[in-house]
Amino acid sequence: MFQQLDGKALSLQIKEEIANEVRQLTAQGHRPPHLAAVIVGNDGASQTYVANKEKSSHEVGFISSVYRLPENISEKELLQTIDFLNNDNEIDGFIVQLPLPKHINEQHIINAISPDKDVDGFTAINVGRMVLGEEAFIPATPMGICTLLKRYNVETAGKHCVVMGRSNIVGTPVANLLSRKGFDCTVTICHSKTKNMADLTRQADILVVAIGKPEMVTADMVKEGAVVIDVGIHRIPDESKKSGYRIIGDVKHDEVDKLCSWVTPVPGGVGPLTIVSLLENTMKAYKRQLKIK
Ligand code: GUN
């Protein structure tokens, strides 16, 4: 019988821990932590992500601000906004919501973010620090996956972990983190050019799916007793729902779940932990800024 890695419940618990800490620090006379987000244009998914980040920030007592910029903004103007945020001592951390419009060089913008405020952990400096095992901001989704595995005491040492997807945001960093001391997995990364992907995924004790294709992972790709982490999130039309859609992942849960020892549901698995990790990174940036231990 499979058990769920309940991201929703765990996120509520960690948010309560953060909120308590914020209450204590503000009672001592400190200002609250402040997380800002920059959003360019009107991408629907990005609007949803940023709205969720704002809501969660308020729930734990953070100040949240959103800088909404037009789709046709120039790279130079966007860099000016980043420069402003880098230099505002009342802002502890900020994110630039991706994707950016095509005329803007994403890496150029990301690397303009001060590494001390880069709570997404996307700058070259933070990625380098992470890979070296130095103190760093860890990207929110991989950090959330690590938190789920740790808090649910899932055994990882010596396990074969297969990561599907090699993005900078999820696949590449999670492969790095899970191969490290502490998790001690043996990691294989699969991607669009991998041959016989199912032969590899069937060997996985831990399967992390961040491939971005709705319900791509089917029962024949999963070993009995595997731990399955589904990072996918897709809206598909569903007339039986009031909203007109439902959320599905990269895993076909109706046939895969019964094979698993542990599995993350979608929604309510990795997603809530991603936001919580961003809050944890902001808390860390805030303490550094205010020199609080
Ligand atoms: N777009 C999709 N996920 C993310 C994320 O974690 N951070 C940012 N900045 N943009 C994203």
Coordinates of N, CA and C in Angstrom, one line a residue, residues 95-242:
I95 N 12.6 37.7 -6.5 CA 12.6 36.8 -7.6 C 12.2 37.5 -8.9
V96 N 12.7 37.1 -10.0 CA 12.3 37.6 -11.3 C 11.5 36.4 -11.9
Q97 N 10.2 36.5 -12.0 CA 9.4 35.3 -12.5 C 9.8 35.0 -13.9
L98 N 10.0 33.7 -14.2 CA 10.4 33.2 -15.5 C 9.1 32.5 -16.1
P99 N 8.9 32.4 -17.4 CA 9.9 32.9 -18.4 C 9.7 34.4 -18.7
L100 N 10.8 35.0 -19.2 CA 10.8 36.4 -19.6 C 10.5 36.4 -21.1
P101 N 10.0 37.6 -21.6 CA 9.7 37.7 -23.0 C 11.0 37.4 -23.8
K102 N 10.8 37.0 -25.1 CA 11.9 36.4 -25.9 C 13.0 37.5 -26.2
H103 N 12.6 38.8 -26.2 CA 13.7 39.8 -26.6 C 14.6 40.0 -25.4
I104 N 14.4 39.4 -24.2 CA 15.2 39.6 -23.1 C 16.1 38.4 -22.8
N105 N 17.4 38.6 -22.6 CA 18.3 37.5 -22.3 C 18.1 37.2 -20.8
E106 N 17.5 36.0 -20.6 CA 17.1 35.6 -19.2 C 18.4 35.5 -18.3
Q107 N 19.4 34.8 -18.7 CA 20.6 34.6 -17.9 C 21.2 35.9 -17.5
H108 N 21.2 36.9 -18.5 CA 21.8 38.2 -18.3 C 21.0 38.9 -17.1
I109 N 19.7 38.8 -17.1 CA 18.9 39.4 -16.1 C 19.1 38.7 -14.7
I110 N 19.1 37.4 -14.7 CA 19.3 36.6 -13.5 C 20.6 37.0 -12.8
N111 N 21.7 37.0 -13.6 CA 23.0 37.3 -13.1 C 23.2 38.7 -12.6
A112 N 22.2 39.6 -12.9 CA 22.3 40.9 -12.3 C 21.7 41.0 -10.9
I113 N 21.0 39.9 -10.5 CA 20.5 39.9 -9.1 C 21.6 39.7 -8.1
S114 N 21.6 40.5 -7.1 CA 22.6 40.3 -6.0 C 22.5 38.9 -5.4
P115 N 23.6 38.2 -5.4 CA 23.6 36.8 -4.8 C 23.0 36.7 -3.4
D116 N 23.1 37.8 -2.7 CA 22.6 37.9 -1.3 C 21.1 38.0 -1.3
K117 N 20.5 38.4 -2.4 CA 19.0 38.6 -2.5 C 18.4 37.5 -3.4
D118 N 19.2 36.7 -4.0 CA 18.8 35.7 -5.0 C 18.1 34.5 -4.3
V119 N 16.9 34.7 -3.8 CA 16.2 33.7 -3.0 C 15.7 32.5 -3.9
D120 N 15.7 32.7 -5.2 CA 15.5 31.6 -6.1 C 16.7 30.7 -6.3
G121 N 17.9 31.2 -6.0 CA 19.1 30.5 -6.1 C 19.5 30.2 -7.6
F122 N 19.1 31.2 -8.5 CA 19.3 31.0 -9.9 C 20.6 31.6 -10.4
T123 N 21.2 32.5 -9.7 CA 22.4 33.2 -10.2 C 23.6 32.2 -10.3
A124 N 24.5 32.6 -11.2 CA 25.7 31.7 -11.4 C 26.5 31.5 -10.1
I125 N 26.5 32.6 -9.3 CA 27.2 32.6 -8.0 C 26.6 31.5 -7.1
N126 N 25.2 31.6 -6.9 CA 24.6 30.6 -6.0 C 24.6 29.2 -6.6
V127 N 24.5 29.0 -7.9 CA 24.6 27.7 -8.5 C 26.0 27.1 -8.2
G128 N 27.0 28.0 -8.4 CA 28.4 27.5 -8.1 C 28.6 27.2 -6.7
R129 N 28.1 28.0 -5.8 CA 28.2 27.7 -4.3 C 27.5 26.4 -4.0
M130 N 26.3 26.2 -4.6 CA 25.6 25.0 -4.3 C 26.4 23.8 -4.7
V131 N 26.9 23.8 -5.9 CA 27.6 22.6 -6.5 C 28.9 22.4 -5.6
L132 N 29.5 23.4 -5.1 CA 30.7 23.2 -4.3 C 30.4 22.8 -2.8
G133 N 29.1 22.8 -2.5 CA 28.6 22.5 -1.2 C 28.8 23.6 -0.2
E134 N 29.0 24.8 -0.7 CA 29.2 26.0 0.2 C 27.8 26.5 0.6
E135 N 27.8 27.4 1.5 CA 26.5 28.1 1.9 C 25.9 28.8 0.7
A136 N 24.6 28.5 0.4 CA 24.0 29.0 -0.9 C 22.5 29.0 -0.7
F137 N 21.9 29.8 -1.6 CA 20.4 29.7 -1.7 C 20.2 28.6 -2.7
I138 N 19.4 27.6 -2.2 CA 19.1 26.4 -3.1 C 17.8 26.7 -3.8
P139 N 17.7 26.4 -5.1 CA 16.4 26.7 -5.8 C 15.2 26.0 -5.1
A140 N 14.1 26.7 -5.2 CA 13.0 26.3 -4.3 C 12.4 24.9 -4.6
T141 N 12.2 24.5 -5.8 CA 11.6 23.2 -6.1 C 12.5 22.0 -5.6
P142 N 13.8 22.0 -6.0 CA 14.7 21.0 -5.5 C 14.8 21.0 -4.0
M143 N 14.8 22.2 -3.4 CA 14.9 22.3 -1.9 C 13.6 21.7 -1.3
G144 N 12.4 21.9 -1.9 CA 11.2 21.4 -1.5 C 11.2 19.9 -1.5
I145 N 11.7 19.3 -2.6 CA 11.8 17.9 -2.8 C 12.7 17.3 -1.6
C146 N 13.8 17.9 -1.4 CA 14.7 17.4 -0.3 C 14.0 17.5 1.1
T147 N 13.2 18.6 1.3 CA 12.5 18.7 2.6 C 11.5 17.6 2.7
L148 N 10.7 17.3 1.6 CA 9.7 16.2 1.7 C 10.4 14.9 2.1
L149 N 11.5 14.6 1.4 CA 12.2 13.3 1.7 C 12.7 13.2 3.1
K150 N 13.3 14.4 3.6 CA 13.8 14.4 4.9 C 12.8 14.3 6.0
R151 N 11.7 15.2 5.9 CA 10.7 15.2 6.9 C 9.9 14.0 7.0
Y152 N 9.8 13.2 5.9 CA 9.0 12.0 5.9 C 10.0 10.8 6.2
N153 N 11.3 11.1 6.5 CA 12.3 10.0 6.7 C 12.3 9.0 5.6
V154 N 12.2 9.4 4.4 CA 12.4 8.4 3.3 C 13.9 8.0 3.2
E155 N 14.1 6.7 3.1 CA 15.5 6.3 3.0 C 16.1 6.6 1.7
T156 N 17.2 7.2 1.6 CA 17.8 7.6 0.3 C 19.2 7.0 0.1
A157 N 20.0 6.7 1.2 CA 21.4 6.4 1.1 C 21.5 5.1 0.3
G158 N 22.4 5.2 -0.8 CA 22.7 4.1 -1.6 C 21.6 3.7 -2.6
K159 N 20.5 4.5 -2.6 CA 19.4 4.2 -3.5 C 19.7 4.8 -4.9
H160 N 19.2 4.1 -5.9 CA 19.3 4.6 -7.3 C 18.2 5.6 -7.6
C161 N 18.6 6.8 -7.8 CA 17.6 7.9 -8.1 C 17.7 8.2 -9.5
V162 N 16.6 8.1 -10.2 CA 16.5 8.5 -11.7 C 15.8 9.8 -11.8
V163 N 16.4 10.8 -12.3 CA 15.8 12.1 -12.5 C 15.4 12.3 -14.0
M164 N 14.1 12.5 -14.2 CA 13.7 12.8 -15.6 C 13.6 14.3 -15.8
G165 N 14.5 14.8 -16.7 CA 14.5 16.2 -16.9 C 15.8 16.8 -16.5
R166 N 16.3 17.8 -17.2 CA 17.6 18.4 -16.9 C 17.6 19.9 -16.9
S167 N 16.4 20.5 -16.5 CA 16.3 21.9 -16.5 C 17.2 22.5 -15.4
N168 N 17.5 23.8 -15.6 CA 18.3 24.5 -14.5 C 17.5 24.7 -13.3
I169 N 16.2 24.7 -13.4 CA 15.3 25.0 -12.2 C 15.1 23.8 -11.4
V170 N 15.0 22.6 -12.0 CA 14.6 21.4 -11.2 C 15.6 20.2 -11.4
G171 N 15.7 19.7 -12.6 CA 16.4 18.4 -12.9 C 17.9 18.5 -12.5
T172 N 18.6 19.5 -13.0 CA 20.0 19.6 -12.7 C 20.3 19.8 -11.2
P173 N 19.7 20.8 -10.6 CA 20.0 20.9 -9.2 C 19.5 19.8 -8.3
V174 N 18.4 19.1 -8.6 CA 17.9 18.1 -7.7 C 18.9 16.9 -7.8
A175 N 19.4 16.6 -9.0 CA 20.4 15.5 -9.2 C 21.6 15.8 -8.4
N176 N 22.1 17.0 -8.4 CA 23.2 17.4 -7.6 C 23.0 17.2 -6.1
L177 N 21.9 17.7 -5.6 CA 21.6 17.6 -4.2 C 21.4 16.2 -3.7
L178 N 20.7 15.3 -4.5 CA 20.5 14.0 -4.0 C 21.7 13.1 -4.1
S179 N 22.7 13.5 -4.9 CA 23.9 12.7 -4.9 C 24.9 13.0 -3.8
R180 N 24.6 14.1 -3.1 CA 25.5 14.6 -2.0 C 25.5 13.8 -0.8
K181 N 26.5 14.0 0.1 CA 26.5 13.5 1.4 C 25.3 13.9 2.1
G182 N 24.7 13.0 2.9 CA 23.4 13.4 3.5 C 22.3 12.6 2.9
F183 N 22.2 12.7 1.5 CA 21.2 12.0 0.8 C 21.8 10.7 0.2
D184 N 23.0 10.8 -0.4 CA 23.9 9.7 -0.8 C 23.2 8.8 -1.8
C185 N 22.4 9.4 -2.7 CA 21.8 8.5 -3.8 C 22.9 8.4 -4.9
T186 N 22.7 7.3 -5.7 CA 23.4 7.2 -7.0 C 22.4 7.7 -8.0
V187 N 22.8 8.7 -8.8 CA 21.9 9.5 -9.6 C 22.1 9.3 -11.1
T188 N 21.0 9.0 -11.8 CA 21.0 9.0 -13.3 C 20.1 10.1 -13.8
I189 N 20.5 10.9 -14.8 CA 19.7 11.9 -15.3 C 19.2 11.5 -16.7
C190 N 17.9 11.5 -17.0 CA 17.3 11.3 -18.3 C 16.8 12.5 -18.9
H191 N 16.8 12.6 -20.2 CA 16.3 13.8 -20.9 C 15.8 13.4 -22.3
S192 N 15.5 14.4 -23.1 CA 14.8 14.1 -24.4 C 15.6 13.3 -25.3
K193 N 16.9 13.2 -25.2 CA 17.8 12.4 -26.1 C 18.1 11.0 -25.5
T194 N 17.6 10.7 -24.3 CA 17.9 9.4 -23.6 C 17.3 8.3 -24.4
K195 N 18.1 7.2 -24.6 CA 17.6 6.0 -25.3 C 17.0 5.1 -24.3
N196 N 15.9 4.4 -24.6 CA 15.3 3.4 -23.8 C 15.0 3.9 -22.4
M197 N 14.4 5.1 -22.3 CA 14.2 5.7 -21.0 C 13.5 4.8 -20.0
A198 N 12.5 4.0 -20.5 CA 11.7 3.2 -19.5 C 12.6 2.1 -18.9
D199 N 13.7 1.6 -19.6 CA 14.6 0.7 -19.0 C 15.3 1.3 -17.8
L200 N 15.6 2.6 -17.9 CA 16.3 3.3 -16.8 C 15.3 3.6 -15.7
T201 N 14.1 4.1 -16.0 CA 13.2 4.5 -15.0 C 12.7 3.3 -14.1
R202 N 12.7 2.1 -14.8 CA 12.3 0.9 -14.1 C 13.3 0.4 -13.1
Q203 N 14.5 1.0 -13.2 CA 15.6 0.6 -12.2 C 15.6 1.6 -11.0
A204 N 14.7 2.6 -11.1 CA 14.8 3.6 -10.1 C 14.1 3.2 -8.7
D205 N 14.9 3.4 -7.6 CA 14.3 3.3 -6.3 C 13.6 4.6 -6.0
I206 N 14.1 5.7 -6.5 CA 13.5 7.0 -6.3 C 13.4 7.6 -7.7
L207 N 12.2 7.9 -8.2 CA 12.0 8.5 -9.5 C 11.5 9.9 -9.4
V208 N 12.3 10.9 -9.8 CA 11.9 12.3 -9.8 C 11.5 12.7 -11.2
V209 N 10.3 13.1 -11.4 CA 9.8 13.3 -12.7 C 9.5 14.8 -12.9
A210 N 10.4 15.4 -13.7 CA 10.3 16.9 -14.0 C 10.5 17.1 -15.5
I211 N 9.6 16.5 -16.3 CA 9.8 16.4 -17.7 C 8.9 17.4 -18.4
G212 N 7.8 17.7 -17.7 CA 6.9 18.7 -18.3 C 5.9 18.2 -19.3
K213 N 5.6 16.9 -19.3 CA 4.6 16.3 -20.2 C 3.5 15.6 -19.4
P214 N 2.3 16.0 -19.6 CA 1.2 15.5 -18.8 C 1.1 14.0 -18.8
E215 N 1.1 13.4 -17.6 CA 0.9 11.9 -17.5 C 1.8 11.1 -18.3
M216 N 3.0 11.5 -18.5 CA 3.9 10.7 -19.4 C 4.4 9.4 -18.7
V217 N 4.5 9.5 -17.4 CA 5.0 8.3 -16.7 C 3.9 7.3 -16.4
T218 N 4.0 6.1 -17.0 CA 2.9 5.1 -16.9 C 3.4 3.9 -16.0
A219 N 2.5 3.0 -15.7 CA 2.9 1.9 -14.7 C 4.0 1.1 -15.2
D220 N 4.1 0.9 -16.5 CA 5.2 0.0 -17.0 C 6.6 0.7 -16.9
M221 N 6.7 1.9 -16.5 CA 8.0 2.6 -16.3 C 8.4 2.6 -14.9
V222 N 7.6 2.0 -14.0 CA 7.9 2.2 -12.5 C 8.1 0.8 -11.9
K223 N 9.2 0.7 -11.1 CA 9.4 -0.5 -10.3 C 8.5 -0.6 -9.1
E224 N 8.1 -1.8 -8.7 CA 7.3 -1.9 -7.5 C 8.1 -1.5 -6.3
G225 N 7.4 -0.7 -5.5 CA 8.1 -0.2 -4.2 C 8.8 1.1 -4.4
A226 N 8.8 1.7 -5.6 CA 9.6 2.9 -5.9 C 9.0 4.1 -5.1
V227 N 9.8 5.1 -4.9 CA 9.4 6.4 -4.4 C 9.2 7.3 -5.6
V228 N 8.1 7.9 -5.8 CA 7.8 8.7 -7.1 C 7.5 10.1 -6.7
I229 N 8.3 11.0 -7.2 CA 8.2 12.5 -6.9 C 7.7 13.1 -8.3
D230 N 6.5 13.6 -8.3 CA 6.0 14.2 -9.5 C 6.0 15.7 -9.4
V231 N 6.9 16.3 -10.2 CA 7.1 17.8 -10.2 C 6.1 18.5 -11.2
G232 N 5.5 17.7 -12.1 CA 4.7 18.3 -13.2 C 3.4 19.0 -12.6
I233 N 3.0 20.0 -13.4 CA 1.7 20.7 -13.0 C 1.1 21.2 -14.3
H234 N 0.0 20.7 -14.7 CA -0.7 21.0 -15.9 C -2.1 21.2 -15.7
R235 N -2.7 22.3 -16.3 CA -4.1 22.5 -16.3 C -4.8 21.8 -17.5
I236 N -5.7 21.0 -17.3 CA -6.4 20.5 -18.5 C -7.9 20.7 -18.3
P237 N -8.6 21.0 -19.5 CA -10.0 21.3 -19.4 C -10.8 20.2 -18.8
D238 N -11.8 20.5 -17.9 CA -12.6 19.4 -17.3 C -14.0 20.1 -17.0
E239 N -15.0 19.7 -17.8 CA -16.3 20.4 -17.6 C -17.0 20.0 -16.3
S240 N -16.6 18.9 -15.7 CA -17.2 18.5 -14.5 C -16.8 19.3 -13.3
K241 N -15.8 20.2 -13.5 CA -15.3 21.0 -12.4 C -15.9 22.4 -12.5
K242 N -16.1 23.1 -11.4 CA -16.7 24.4 -11.4 C -15.7 25.4 -12.1

